[in-house]
Short mmCIF file of C-alpha atoms and ligand atoms in Angstrom, two decimals:
data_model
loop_
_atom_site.label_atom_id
_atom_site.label_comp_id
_atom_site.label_asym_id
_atom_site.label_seq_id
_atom_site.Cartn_x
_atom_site.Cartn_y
_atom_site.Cartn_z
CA UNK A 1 164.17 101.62 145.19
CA UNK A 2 163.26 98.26 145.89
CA UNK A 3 163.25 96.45 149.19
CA UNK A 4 163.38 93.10 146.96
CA UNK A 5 166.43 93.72 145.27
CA UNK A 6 169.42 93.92 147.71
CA UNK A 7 172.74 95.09 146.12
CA UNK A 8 175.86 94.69 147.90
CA UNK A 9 179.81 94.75 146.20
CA UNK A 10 181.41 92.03 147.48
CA UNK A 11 185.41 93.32 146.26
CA UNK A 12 185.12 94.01 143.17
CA UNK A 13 182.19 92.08 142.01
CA UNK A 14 178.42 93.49 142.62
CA UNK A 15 176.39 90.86 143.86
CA UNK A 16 172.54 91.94 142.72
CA UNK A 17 169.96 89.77 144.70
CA UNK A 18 166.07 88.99 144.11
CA UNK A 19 164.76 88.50 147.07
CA UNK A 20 161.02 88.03 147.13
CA UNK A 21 160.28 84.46 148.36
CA UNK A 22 156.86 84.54 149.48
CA UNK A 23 156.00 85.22 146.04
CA UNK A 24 158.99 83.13 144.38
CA UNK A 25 160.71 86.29 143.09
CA UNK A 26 157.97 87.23 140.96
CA UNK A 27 159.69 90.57 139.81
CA UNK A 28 157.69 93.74 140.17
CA UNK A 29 158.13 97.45 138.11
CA UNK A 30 159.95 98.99 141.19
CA UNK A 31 162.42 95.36 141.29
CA UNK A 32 162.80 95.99 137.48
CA UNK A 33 164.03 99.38 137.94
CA UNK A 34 166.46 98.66 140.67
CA UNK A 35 167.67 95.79 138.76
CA UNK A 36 168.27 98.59 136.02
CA UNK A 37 169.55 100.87 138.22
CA UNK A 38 171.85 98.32 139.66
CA UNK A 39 173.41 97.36 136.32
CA UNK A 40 173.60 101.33 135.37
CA UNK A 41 175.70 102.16 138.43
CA UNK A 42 178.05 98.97 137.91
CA UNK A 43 178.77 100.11 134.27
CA UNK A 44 179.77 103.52 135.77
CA UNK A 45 181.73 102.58 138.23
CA UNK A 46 185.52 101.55 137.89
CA UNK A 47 185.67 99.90 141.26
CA UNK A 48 182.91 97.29 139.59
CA UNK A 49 184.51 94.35 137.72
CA UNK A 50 181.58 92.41 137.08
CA UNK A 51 177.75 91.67 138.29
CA UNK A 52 176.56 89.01 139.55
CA UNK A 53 172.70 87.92 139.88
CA UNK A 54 171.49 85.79 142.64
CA UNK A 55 168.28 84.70 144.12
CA UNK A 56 166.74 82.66 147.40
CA UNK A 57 167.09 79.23 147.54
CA UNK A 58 164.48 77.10 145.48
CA UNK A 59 163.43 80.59 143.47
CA UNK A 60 165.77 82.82 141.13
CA UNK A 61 162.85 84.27 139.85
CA UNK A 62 159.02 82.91 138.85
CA UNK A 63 159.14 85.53 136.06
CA UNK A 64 157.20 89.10 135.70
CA UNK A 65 154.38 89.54 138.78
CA UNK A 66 151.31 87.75 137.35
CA UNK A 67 149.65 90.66 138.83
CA UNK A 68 150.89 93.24 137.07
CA UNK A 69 150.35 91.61 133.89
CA UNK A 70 146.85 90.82 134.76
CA UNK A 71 146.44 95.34 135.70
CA UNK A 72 148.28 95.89 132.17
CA UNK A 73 145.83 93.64 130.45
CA UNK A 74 143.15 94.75 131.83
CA UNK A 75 144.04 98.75 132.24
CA UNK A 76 145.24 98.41 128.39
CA UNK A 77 148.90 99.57 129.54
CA UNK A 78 151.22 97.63 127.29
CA UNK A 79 154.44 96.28 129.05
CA UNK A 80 154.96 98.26 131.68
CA UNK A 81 158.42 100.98 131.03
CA UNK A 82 160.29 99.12 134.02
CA UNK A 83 160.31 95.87 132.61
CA UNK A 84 161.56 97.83 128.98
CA UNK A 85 163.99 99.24 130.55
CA UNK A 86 165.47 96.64 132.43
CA UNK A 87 166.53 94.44 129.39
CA UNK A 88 167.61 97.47 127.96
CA UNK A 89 170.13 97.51 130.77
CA UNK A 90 171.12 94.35 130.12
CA UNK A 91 171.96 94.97 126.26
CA UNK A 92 173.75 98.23 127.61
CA UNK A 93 175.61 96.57 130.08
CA UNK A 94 179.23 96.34 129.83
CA UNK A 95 180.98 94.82 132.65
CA UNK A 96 180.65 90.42 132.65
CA UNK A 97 177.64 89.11 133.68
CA UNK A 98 177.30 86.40 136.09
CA UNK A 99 173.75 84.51 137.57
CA UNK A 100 173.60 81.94 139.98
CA UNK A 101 170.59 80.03 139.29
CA UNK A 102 168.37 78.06 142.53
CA UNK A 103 165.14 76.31 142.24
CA UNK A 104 162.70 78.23 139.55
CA UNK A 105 163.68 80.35 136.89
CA UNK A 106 160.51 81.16 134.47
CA UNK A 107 159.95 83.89 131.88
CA UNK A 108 162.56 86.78 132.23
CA UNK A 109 164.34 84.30 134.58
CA UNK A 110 165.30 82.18 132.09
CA UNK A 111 165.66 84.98 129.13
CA UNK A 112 168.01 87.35 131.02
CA UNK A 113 170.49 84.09 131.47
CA UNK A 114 171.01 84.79 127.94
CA UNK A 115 172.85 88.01 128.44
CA UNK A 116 174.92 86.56 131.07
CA UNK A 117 178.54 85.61 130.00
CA UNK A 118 178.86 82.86 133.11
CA UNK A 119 175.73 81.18 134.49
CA UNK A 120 175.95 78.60 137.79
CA UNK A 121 172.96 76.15 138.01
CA UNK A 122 171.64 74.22 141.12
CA UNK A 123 171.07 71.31 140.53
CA UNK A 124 167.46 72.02 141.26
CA UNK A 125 167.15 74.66 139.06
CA UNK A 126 164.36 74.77 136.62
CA UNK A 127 164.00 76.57 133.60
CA UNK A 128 160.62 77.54 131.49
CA UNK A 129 159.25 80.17 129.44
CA UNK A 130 155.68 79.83 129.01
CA UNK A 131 154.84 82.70 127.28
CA UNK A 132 152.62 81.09 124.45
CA UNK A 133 150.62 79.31 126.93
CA UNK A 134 149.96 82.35 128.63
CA UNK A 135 149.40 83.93 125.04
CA UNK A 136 151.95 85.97 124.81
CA UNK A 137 155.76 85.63 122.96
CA UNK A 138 158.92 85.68 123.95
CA UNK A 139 161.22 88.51 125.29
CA UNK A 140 164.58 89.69 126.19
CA UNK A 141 165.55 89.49 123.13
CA UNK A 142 165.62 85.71 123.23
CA UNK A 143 163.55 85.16 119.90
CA UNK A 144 166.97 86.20 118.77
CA UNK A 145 169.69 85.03 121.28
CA UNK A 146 168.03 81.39 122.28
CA UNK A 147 167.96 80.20 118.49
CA UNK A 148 171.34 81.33 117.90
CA UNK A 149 172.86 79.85 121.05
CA UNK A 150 170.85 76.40 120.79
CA UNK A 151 169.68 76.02 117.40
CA UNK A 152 166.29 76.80 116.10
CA UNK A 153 164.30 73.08 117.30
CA UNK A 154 165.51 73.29 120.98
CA UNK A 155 164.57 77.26 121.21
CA UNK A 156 161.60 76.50 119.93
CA UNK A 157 160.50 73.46 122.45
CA UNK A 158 161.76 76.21 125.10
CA UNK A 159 160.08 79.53 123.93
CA UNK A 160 156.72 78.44 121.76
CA UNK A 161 156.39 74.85 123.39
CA UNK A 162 157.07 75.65 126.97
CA UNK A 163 159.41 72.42 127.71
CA UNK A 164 161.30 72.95 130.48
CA UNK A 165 165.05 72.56 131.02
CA UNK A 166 166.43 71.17 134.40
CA UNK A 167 170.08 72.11 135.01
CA UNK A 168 171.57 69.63 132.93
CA UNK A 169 169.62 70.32 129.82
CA UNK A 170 170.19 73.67 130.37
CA UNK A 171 174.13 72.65 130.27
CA UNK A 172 173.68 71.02 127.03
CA UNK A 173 171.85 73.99 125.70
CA UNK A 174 174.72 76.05 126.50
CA UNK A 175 172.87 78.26 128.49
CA UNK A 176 174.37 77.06 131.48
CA UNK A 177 178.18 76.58 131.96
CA UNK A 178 177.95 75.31 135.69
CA UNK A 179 175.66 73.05 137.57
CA UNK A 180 176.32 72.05 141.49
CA UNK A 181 174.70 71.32 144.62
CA UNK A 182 172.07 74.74 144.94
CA UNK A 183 173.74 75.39 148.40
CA UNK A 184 176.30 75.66 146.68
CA UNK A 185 175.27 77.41 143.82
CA UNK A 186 176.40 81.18 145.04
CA UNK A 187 179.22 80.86 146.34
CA UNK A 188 180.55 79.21 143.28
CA UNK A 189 179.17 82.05 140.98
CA UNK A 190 181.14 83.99 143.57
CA UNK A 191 184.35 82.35 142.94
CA UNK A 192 183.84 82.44 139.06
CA UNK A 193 183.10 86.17 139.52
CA UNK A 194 185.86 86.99 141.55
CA UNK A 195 188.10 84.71 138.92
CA UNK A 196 187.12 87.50 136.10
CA UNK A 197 187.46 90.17 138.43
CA UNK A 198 191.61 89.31 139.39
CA UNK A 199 191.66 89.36 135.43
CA UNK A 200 193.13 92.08 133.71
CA UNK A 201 189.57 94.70 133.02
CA UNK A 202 191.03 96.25 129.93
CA UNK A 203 191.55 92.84 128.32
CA UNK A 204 188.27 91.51 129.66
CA UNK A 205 186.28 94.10 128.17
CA UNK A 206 187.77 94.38 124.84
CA UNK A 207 187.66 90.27 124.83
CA UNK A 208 183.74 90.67 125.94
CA UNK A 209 182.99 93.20 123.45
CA UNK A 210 184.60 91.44 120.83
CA UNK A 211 182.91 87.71 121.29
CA UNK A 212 179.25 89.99 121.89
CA UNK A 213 180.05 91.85 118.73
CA UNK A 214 177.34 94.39 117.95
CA UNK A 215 173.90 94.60 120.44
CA UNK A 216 172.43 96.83 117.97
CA UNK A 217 170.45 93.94 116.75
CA UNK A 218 169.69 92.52 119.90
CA UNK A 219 168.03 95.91 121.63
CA UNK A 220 165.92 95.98 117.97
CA UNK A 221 164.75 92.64 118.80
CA UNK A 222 163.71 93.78 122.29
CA UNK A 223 162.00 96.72 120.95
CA UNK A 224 159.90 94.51 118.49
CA UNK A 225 159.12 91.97 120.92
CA UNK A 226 158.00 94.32 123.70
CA UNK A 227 155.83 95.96 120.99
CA UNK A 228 154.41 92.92 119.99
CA UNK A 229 153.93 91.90 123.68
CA UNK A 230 152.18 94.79 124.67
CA UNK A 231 149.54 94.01 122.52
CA UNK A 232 149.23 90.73 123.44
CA UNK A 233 148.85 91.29 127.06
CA UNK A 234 145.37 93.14 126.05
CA UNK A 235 144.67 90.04 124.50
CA UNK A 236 141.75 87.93 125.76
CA UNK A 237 144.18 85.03 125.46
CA UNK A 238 146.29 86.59 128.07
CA UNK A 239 144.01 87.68 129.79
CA UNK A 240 142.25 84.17 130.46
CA UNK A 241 145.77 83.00 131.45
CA UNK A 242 146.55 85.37 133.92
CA UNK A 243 142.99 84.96 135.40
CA UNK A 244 143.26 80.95 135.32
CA UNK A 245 147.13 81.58 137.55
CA UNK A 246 145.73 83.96 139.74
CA UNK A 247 142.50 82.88 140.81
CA UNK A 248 143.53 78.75 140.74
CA UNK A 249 142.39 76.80 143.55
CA UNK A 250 145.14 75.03 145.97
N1 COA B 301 153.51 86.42 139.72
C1 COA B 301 152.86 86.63 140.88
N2 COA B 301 152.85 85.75 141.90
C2 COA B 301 153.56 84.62 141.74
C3 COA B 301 154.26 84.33 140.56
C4 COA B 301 154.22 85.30 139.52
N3 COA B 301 154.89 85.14 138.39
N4 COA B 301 154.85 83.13 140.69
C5 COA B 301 154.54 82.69 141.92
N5 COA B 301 153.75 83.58 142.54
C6 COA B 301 153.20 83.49 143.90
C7 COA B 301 152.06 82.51 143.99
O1 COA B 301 150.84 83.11 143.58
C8 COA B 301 152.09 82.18 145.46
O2 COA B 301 151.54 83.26 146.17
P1 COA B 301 150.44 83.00 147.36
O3 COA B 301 151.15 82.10 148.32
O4 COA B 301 150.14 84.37 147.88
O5 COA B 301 149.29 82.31 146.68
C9 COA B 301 153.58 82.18 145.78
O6 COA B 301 154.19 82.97 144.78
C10 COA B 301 154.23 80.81 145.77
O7 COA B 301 153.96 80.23 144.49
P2 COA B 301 153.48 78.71 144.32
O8 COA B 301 152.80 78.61 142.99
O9 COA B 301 152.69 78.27 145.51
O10 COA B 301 154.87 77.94 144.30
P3 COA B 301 155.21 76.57 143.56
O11 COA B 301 156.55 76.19 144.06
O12 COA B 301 154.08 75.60 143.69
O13 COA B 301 155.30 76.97 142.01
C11 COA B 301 155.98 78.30 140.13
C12 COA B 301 156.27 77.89 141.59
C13 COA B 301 156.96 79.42 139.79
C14 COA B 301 156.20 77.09 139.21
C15 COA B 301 154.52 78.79 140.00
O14 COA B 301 154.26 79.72 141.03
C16 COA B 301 154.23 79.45 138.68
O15 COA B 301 154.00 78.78 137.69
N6 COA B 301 154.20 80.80 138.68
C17 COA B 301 153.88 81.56 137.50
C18 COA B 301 155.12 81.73 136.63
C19 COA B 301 154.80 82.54 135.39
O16 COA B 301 153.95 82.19 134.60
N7 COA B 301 155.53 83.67 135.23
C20 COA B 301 155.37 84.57 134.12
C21 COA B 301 156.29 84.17 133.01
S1 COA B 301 156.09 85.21 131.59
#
């Protein structure tokens, strides 16, 4: 278990919350596998209508722990299991998936919104992937979900280029359905959450599984991506990225 992820059903939705803000949510192998392990236990249980992923104000998440990239480059570990098996858990997920997005959203913060079926922006939110300039490639499955939800020039000034989205590009992207004032950011996911949840769960899930149509894809693409990734976090590329983040001067 995490201390850093905080799970707590609110009714019938599970509210899942990264909380980390000295470090801006930077997510860590143990807050990957309670993240897992909170989207597992939803899927089993019939009291559970839908998820919903929050953060701390100004930070949903700054992405995978710098850190622990920098031990698996430099202990030649790969991508560490955790982090494998928490998009897994999002491919495997069945109930709807909500996010409420404040203030930074990088790497995995911004891929995971693309397994969410309802995402709320704050107006402050920011979203970036800059896994090429840290030499490494996109994840999540999002070489394969970003193109086909915002066409192959904007996913690729998101995932290779690194531009960043604020809420309202993120809204034209489609990645984001929602944007209001970030104090008001979870309790509106909330309400959209609780909307699904009064909804009929039989029709909702055949309806979800229908428009998702089959993940097999999808968890391929994670599989060949995390491959791929693993062997670029050994990379002196990567390396000299993670290096240049953790030991900058401020
Ligand atoms: N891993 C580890 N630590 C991180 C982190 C990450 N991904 N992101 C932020 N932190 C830490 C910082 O090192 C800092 O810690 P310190 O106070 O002990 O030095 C703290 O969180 C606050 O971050 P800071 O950079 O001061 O906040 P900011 O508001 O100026 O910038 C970000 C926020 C997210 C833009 C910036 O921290 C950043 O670029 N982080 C790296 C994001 C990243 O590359 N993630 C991996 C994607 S694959």
């Amino acid at each position: 278990m995490s201390d850093n992820i905080i799970v707590q059903d609110e009714g019938a939705v599970r509210v899942v919350r990264i909380s980390r803000p000295e470090k801006k949510n930077a997510l860590t192998s143990d807050m990957y596998t309670a993240l897992a392990a909170a989207l597992d236990s939803a899927n089993a249980d019939s009291a559970v209508r839908c998820t919903l992923i929050a953060g701390v104000p100004g930070a949903f998440t700054a992405g995978n722990d710098l850190a622990d990239f920098m031990k698996a480059a430099t202990q030649g570990a790969g991508l560490a299991r955790p982090a494998h098996v928490f998009l897994k858990a999002l491919v495997n997920n069945n109930k709807p998936l909500l996010a409420a997005v404040q203030g930074v959203a990088v790497g995995v913060g911004t891929t995971m919104l693309l397994h969410c079926d309802f995402v709320t922006a704050g107006t402050d939110a920011k979203f970036s992937t800059p896994f090429v300039a840290l030499g490494l490639l996109p994840e999540a499955g999002s070489s394969l979900l970003a193109p086909r939800l915002m066409g192959h020039p904007r996913a690729f000034a998101l995932l290779v280029m690194g531009r960043k989205l604020d809420a309202t590009q993120a809204q034209a992207c489609g990645l984001v359905n929602d944007v209001v004032a970030p104090e008001e950011a979870d309790a509106h996911a909330l309400k959209a959450a609780q909307d699904i949840a009064a909804l009929p769960p039989e029709a909702v899930a055949l309806s979800r599984r229908l428009m998702r149509g089959s993940v097999d894809d999808v968890a391929a693409r994670i599989d060949e991506e995390a491959r791929l990734f693993g062997e670029r976090l050994k990379s002196p590329e990567a390396h000299a990225a993670f290096a240049a983040f953790l030991n900058r001067k401020r």
